[in-house]
Short mmCIF file of C-alpha atoms in Angstrom, two decimals:
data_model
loop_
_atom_site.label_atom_id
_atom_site.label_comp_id
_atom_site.label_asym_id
_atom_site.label_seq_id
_atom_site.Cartn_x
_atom_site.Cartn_y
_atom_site.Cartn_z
CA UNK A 1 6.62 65.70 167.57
CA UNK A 2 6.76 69.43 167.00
CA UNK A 3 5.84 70.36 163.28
CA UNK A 4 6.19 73.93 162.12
CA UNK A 5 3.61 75.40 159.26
CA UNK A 6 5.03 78.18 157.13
CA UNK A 7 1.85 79.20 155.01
CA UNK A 8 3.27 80.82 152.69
CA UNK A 9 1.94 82.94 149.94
CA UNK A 10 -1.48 82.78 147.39
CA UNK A 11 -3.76 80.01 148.27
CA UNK A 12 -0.67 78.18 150.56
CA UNK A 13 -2.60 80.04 154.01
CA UNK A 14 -5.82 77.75 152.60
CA UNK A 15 -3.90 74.36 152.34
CA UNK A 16 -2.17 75.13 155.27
CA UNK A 17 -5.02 75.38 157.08
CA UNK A 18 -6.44 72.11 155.08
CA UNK A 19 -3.33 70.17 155.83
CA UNK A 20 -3.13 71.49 160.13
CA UNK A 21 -7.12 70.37 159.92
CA UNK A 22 -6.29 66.98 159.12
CA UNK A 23 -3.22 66.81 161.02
CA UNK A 24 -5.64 67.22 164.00
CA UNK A 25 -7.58 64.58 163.06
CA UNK A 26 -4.54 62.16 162.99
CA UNK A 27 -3.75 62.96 166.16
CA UNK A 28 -6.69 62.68 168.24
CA UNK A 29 -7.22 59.43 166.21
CA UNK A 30 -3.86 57.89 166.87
CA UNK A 31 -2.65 59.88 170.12
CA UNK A 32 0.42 60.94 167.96
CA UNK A 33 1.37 63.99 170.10
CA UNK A 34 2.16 66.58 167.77
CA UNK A 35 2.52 70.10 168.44
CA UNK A 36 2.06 72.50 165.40
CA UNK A 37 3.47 75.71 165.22
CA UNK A 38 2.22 78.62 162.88
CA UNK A 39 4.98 81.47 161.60
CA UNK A 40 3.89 83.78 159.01
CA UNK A 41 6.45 84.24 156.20
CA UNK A 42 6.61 85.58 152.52
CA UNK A 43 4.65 88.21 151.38
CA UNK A 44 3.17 88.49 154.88
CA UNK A 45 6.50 89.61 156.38
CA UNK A 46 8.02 91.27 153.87
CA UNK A 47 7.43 94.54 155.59
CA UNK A 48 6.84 94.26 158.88
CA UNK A 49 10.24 92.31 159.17
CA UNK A 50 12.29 93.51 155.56
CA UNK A 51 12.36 89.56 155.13
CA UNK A 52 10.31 86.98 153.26
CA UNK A 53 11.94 84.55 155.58
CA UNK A 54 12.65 86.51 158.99
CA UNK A 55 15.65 84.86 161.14
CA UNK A 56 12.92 83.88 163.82
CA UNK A 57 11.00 81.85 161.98
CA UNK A 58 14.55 79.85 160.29
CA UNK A 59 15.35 79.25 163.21
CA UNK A 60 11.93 77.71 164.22
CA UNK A 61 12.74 75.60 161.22
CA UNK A 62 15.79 74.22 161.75
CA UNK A 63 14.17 73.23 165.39
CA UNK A 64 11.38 71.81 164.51
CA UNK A 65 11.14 67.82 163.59
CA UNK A 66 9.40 68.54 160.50
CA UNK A 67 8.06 71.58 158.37
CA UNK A 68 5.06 71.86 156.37
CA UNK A 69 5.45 74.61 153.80
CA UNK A 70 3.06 76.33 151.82
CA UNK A 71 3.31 77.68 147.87
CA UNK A 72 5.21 80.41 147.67
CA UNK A 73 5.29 83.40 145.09
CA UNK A 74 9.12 84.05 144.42
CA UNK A 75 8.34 85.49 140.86
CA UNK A 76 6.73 88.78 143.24
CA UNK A 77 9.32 89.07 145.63
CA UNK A 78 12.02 92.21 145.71
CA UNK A 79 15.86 90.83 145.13
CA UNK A 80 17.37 89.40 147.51
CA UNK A 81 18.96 91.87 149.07
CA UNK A 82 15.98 93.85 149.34
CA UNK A 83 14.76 90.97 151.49
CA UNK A 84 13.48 88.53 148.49
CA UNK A 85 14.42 85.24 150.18
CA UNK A 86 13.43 82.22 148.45
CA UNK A 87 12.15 80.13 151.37
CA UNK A 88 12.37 76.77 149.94
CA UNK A 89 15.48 77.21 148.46
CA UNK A 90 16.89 78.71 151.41
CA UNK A 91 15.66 76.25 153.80
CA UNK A 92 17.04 73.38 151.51
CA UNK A 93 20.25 74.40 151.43
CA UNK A 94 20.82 75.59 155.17
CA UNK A 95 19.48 72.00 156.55
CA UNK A 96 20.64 70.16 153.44
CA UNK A 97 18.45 68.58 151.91
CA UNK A 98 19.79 66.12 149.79
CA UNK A 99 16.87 64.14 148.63
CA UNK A 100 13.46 65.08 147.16
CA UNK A 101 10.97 62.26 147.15
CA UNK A 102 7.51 63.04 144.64
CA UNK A 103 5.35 60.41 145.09
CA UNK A 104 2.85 59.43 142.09
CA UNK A 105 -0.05 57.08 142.31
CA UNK A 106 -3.39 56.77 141.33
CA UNK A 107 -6.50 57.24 143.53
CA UNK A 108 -10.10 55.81 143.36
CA UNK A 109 -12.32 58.99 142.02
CA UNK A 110 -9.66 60.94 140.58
CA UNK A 111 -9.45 61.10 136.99
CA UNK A 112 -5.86 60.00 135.91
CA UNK A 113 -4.44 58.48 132.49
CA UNK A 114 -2.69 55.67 134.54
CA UNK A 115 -4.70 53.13 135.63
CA UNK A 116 -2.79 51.66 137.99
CA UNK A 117 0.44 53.78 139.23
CA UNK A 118 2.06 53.82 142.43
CA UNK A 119 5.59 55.17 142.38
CA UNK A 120 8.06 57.68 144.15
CA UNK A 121 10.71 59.48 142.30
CA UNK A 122 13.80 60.22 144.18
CA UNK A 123 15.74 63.36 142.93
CA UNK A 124 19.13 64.32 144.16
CA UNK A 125 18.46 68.04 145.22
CA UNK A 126 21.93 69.67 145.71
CA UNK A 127 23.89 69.61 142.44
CA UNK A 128 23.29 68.79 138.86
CA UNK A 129 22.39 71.88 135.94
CA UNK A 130 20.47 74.06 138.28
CA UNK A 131 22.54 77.15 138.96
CA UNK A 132 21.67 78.00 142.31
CA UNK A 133 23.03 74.26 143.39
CA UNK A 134 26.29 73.70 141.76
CA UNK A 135 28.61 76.07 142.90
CA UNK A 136 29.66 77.13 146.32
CA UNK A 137 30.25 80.84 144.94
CA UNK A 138 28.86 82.33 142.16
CA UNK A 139 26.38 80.62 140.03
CA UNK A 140 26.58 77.76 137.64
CA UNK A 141 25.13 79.67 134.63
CA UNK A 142 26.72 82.72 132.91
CA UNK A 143 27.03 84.46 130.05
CA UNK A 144 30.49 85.52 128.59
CA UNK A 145 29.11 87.86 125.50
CA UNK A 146 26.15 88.91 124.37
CA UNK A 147 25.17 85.67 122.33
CA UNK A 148 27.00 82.92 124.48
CA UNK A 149 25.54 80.91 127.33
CA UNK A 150 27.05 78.37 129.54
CA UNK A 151 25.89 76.23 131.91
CA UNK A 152 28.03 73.76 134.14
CA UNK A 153 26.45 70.67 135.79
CA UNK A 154 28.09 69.56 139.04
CA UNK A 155 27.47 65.86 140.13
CA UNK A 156 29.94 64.33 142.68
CA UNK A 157 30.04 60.44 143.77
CA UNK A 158 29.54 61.37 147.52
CA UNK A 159 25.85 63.12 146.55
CA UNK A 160 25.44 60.22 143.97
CA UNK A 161 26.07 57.62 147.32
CA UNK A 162 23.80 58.93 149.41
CA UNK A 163 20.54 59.58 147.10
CA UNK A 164 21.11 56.07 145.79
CA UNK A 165 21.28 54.95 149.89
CA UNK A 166 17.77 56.84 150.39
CA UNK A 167 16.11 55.30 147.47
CA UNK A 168 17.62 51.40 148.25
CA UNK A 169 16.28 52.12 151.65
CA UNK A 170 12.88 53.52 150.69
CA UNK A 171 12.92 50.43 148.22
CA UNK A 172 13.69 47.59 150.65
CA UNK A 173 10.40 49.14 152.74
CA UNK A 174 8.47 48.75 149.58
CA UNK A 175 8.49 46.58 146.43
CA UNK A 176 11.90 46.59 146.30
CA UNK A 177 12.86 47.93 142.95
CA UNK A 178 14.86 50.34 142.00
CA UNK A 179 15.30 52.09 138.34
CA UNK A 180 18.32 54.12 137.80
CA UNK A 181 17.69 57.04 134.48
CA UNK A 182 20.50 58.22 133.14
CA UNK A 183 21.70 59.47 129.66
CA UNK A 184 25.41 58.01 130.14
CA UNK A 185 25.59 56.95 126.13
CA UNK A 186 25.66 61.00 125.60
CA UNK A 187 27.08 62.28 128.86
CA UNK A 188 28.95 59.79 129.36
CA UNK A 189 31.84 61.17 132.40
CA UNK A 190 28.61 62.78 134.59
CA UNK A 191 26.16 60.06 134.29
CA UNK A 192 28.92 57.62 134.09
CA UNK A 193 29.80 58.71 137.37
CA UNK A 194 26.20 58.55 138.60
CA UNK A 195 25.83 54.77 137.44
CA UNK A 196 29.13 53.70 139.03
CA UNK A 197 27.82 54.86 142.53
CA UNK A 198 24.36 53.77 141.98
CA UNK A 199 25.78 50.34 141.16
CA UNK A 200 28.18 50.49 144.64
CA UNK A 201 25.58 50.84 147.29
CA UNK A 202 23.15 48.54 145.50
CA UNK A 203 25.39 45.77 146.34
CA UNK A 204 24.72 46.64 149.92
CA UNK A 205 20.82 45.87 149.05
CA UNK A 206 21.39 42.52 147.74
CA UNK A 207 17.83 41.92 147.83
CA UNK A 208 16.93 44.81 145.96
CA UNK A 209 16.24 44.41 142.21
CA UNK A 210 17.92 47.68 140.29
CA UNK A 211 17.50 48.75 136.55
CA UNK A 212 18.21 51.16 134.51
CA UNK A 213 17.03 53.52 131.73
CA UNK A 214 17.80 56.46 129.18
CA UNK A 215 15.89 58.70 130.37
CA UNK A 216 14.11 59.92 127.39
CA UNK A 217 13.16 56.08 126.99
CA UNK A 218 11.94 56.48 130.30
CA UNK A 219 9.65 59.34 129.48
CA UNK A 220 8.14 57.47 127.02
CA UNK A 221 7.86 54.52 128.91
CA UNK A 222 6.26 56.80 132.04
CA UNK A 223 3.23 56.95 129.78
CA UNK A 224 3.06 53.47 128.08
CA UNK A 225 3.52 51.40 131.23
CA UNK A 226 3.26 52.98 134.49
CA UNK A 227 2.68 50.31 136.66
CA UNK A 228 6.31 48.54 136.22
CA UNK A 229 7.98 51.15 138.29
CA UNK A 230 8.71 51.48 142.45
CA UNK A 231 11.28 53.63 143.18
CA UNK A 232 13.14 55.48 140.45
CA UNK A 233 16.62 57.42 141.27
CA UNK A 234 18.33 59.88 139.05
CA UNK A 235 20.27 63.43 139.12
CA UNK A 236 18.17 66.53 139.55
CA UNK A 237 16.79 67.90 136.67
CA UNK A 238 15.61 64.57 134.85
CA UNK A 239 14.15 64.08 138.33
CA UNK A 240 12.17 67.22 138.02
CA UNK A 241 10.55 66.83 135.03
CA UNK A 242 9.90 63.41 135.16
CA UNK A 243 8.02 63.10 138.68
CA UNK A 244 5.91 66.09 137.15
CA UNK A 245 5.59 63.85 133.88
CA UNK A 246 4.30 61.45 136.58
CA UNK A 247 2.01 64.17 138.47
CA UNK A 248 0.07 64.90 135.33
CA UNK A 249 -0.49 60.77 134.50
CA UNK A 250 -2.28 60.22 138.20
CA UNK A 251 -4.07 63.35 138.49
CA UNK A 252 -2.15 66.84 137.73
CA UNK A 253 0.31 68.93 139.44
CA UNK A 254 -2.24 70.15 141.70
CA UNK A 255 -2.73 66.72 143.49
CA UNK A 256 1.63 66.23 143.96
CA UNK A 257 3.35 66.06 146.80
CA UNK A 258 7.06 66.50 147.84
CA UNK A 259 9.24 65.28 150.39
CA UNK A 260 12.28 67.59 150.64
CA UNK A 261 14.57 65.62 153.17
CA UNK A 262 17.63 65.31 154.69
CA UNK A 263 19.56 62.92 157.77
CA UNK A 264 17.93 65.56 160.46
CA UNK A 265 15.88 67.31 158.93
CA UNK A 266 12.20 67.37 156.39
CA UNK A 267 10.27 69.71 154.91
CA UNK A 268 6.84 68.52 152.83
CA UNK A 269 5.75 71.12 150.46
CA UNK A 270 3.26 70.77 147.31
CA UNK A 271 4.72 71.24 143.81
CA UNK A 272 2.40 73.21 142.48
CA UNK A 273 2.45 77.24 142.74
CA UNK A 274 1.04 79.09 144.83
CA UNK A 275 -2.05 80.27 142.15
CA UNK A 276 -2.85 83.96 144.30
CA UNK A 277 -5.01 84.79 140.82
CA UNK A 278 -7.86 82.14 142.61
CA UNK A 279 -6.75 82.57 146.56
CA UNK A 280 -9.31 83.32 148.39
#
C-alpha cells in the first residue's frame, strides 16, 4: 500500500512524523507492506515552487492509495493566484471526496465529559451552505449592496444517496444504527429532500435500525446522552459543528480525527489547526 505524507504547516511536520513513527510500527508488526512517501507542501514550497500545493506533489496524491495530511495554515497564505492553494480543499474537490467521517469516543486516561462515547459522524462534504462547495462557478455567498448578504445552500438527492450509502455501510460493520439530523420542520424543501433519500437507501439495509433528529435537539442530546448514538448522517455544516460538539465531549479538538473519503480515493487529516504559535 503506498501512503503519501503531506506535512503540512505549524506543528503538522511533528505529527507527521508522530503518525509515519507509528505507521512503522504497524507494519513491521503486521507485515502490512506499506510504502510512505514524504512531499513537502505549504509554507515550505511556497517559494521555491510559487505553490502551496506544487503539481508534483497532486499528482503524488491522486496516485497514492491513501494520504496523510498535516494542519495547514491557510489564514497565512498569499491569494490564490499568488499561489495560496488551500490543500485540503483542493485535494477534496479534485478526487471528490464526498464523505467526511469524525470519529468520537472516549479513551481510558483521557479526561472527557462523556463517559462512555463511541460514535462516527458522517458529513456530506461537497454541497450544503459552504460557499466554496455549492456552485460550479462563482461562489455560493455574495453580497448585492453594502448591507445585504446572501447565502445559497445546494443539496441534491444524488449527494444525499450516496453519504446515506457510506454511513448504512459503515453501520452494518458496526452497531448498526443510524441517526439522520435534520431541521426539515424549518427547511422544509432542503432537508425534506435529505430525509426522502436517507429513507430510500435505508430500505436497502433492512437490518439497519435508522432515526432521526432536529438537530438542535440533537446538540442537546450530544451532551445529555452520548452513549445512544453509532453512526449519525446529516448535510455539511450541522455535520461540522456537531462532530466538533462531539470532539470537545471525549477529549478536545486536539485529540479528533477525520476521514476525508471518496470511492478511490482517502485522505486522513486532524481537525485541529495547525497551532505554529507552539511548533517546535
Amino acid at each position: 500500500m503506498h501512503i503519501v505524507i503531506l506535512p503540512g504547516d505549524g506543528i503538522g511536520p511533528e505529527i507527521s512524523k508522530a503518525a509515519r513513527q507509528v505507521l512503522d510500527v504497524l507494519d513491521a508488526a503486521l507485515s502490512l507492506g506499506l510504502r510512505l512517501e514524504e512531499h513537502p507542501m505549504g509554507l515550505a514550497t511556497l517559494d521555491s515552487h510559487a505553490s502551496t500545493l506544487p503539481r508534483e506533489v497532486m499528482d503524488a496524491a491522486r496516485a497514492a492509495d491513501g494520504v496523510i495530511l498535516g494542519p495547514v495554515s491557510t489564514y497565512d497564505y498569499p491569494p490564490v493566484e499568488q499561489g495560496g492553494i488551500n490543500p485540503s480543499a483542493h485535494i477534496r474537490i479534485a478526487l471528490d471526496l464526498y464523505a467526511n467521517i469524525r470519529p468520537s469516543r472516549t479513551r481510558a486516561g483521557v479526561q472527557n465529559v462523556a463517559a462512555d462515547m463511541n460514535l462516527v459522524m458522517v458529513r456530506e462534504n461537497t454541497e450544503g451552505f459552504y460557499a466554496d462547495r455549492n456552485m460550479l462557478g462563482g461562489s455560493g455567498e455574495f453580497q448585492p449592496s453594502d448591507d445585504m448578504a446572501l447565502a445559497i445552500r445546494k443539496i441534491s438527492a444524488g449527494a444525499c444517496k450516496r453519504i446515506a450509502r457510506a454511513a448504512f455501510e459503515l453501520a452494518s460493520r458496526r452497531s448498526k444504527h443510524v441517526t439522520m439530523v435534520h431541521k426539515a420542520n424549518v427547511l422544509k424543501v432542503t432537508d425534506g429532500l435529505f430525509i426522502r433519500e436517507v429513507v430510500k437507501v435505508a430500505d436497502e439495509f433492512p437490518d439497519v435500525r435508522l432515526d432521526e433528529m432536529l438537530v438542535d435537539a440533537m446538540a442537546a442530546r450530544l451532551i445529555g446522552a452520548p452513549e445512544t448514538f453509532d453512526v449519525i448522517v446529516t448535510s455539511n455544516m450541522y455535520a461540522d459543528i456537531l462532530s466538533d460538539e462531539a470532539a470537545a465531549l471525549c477529549g478536545g479538538l486536539g485529540l479528533a480525527s477525520a476521514l476525508n473519503a471518496g470511492d478511490k480515493h482517502a485522505i486522513a487529516q486532524a481537525v485541529h489547526g495547525s497551532a505554529p504559535d507552539i511548533a517546535g
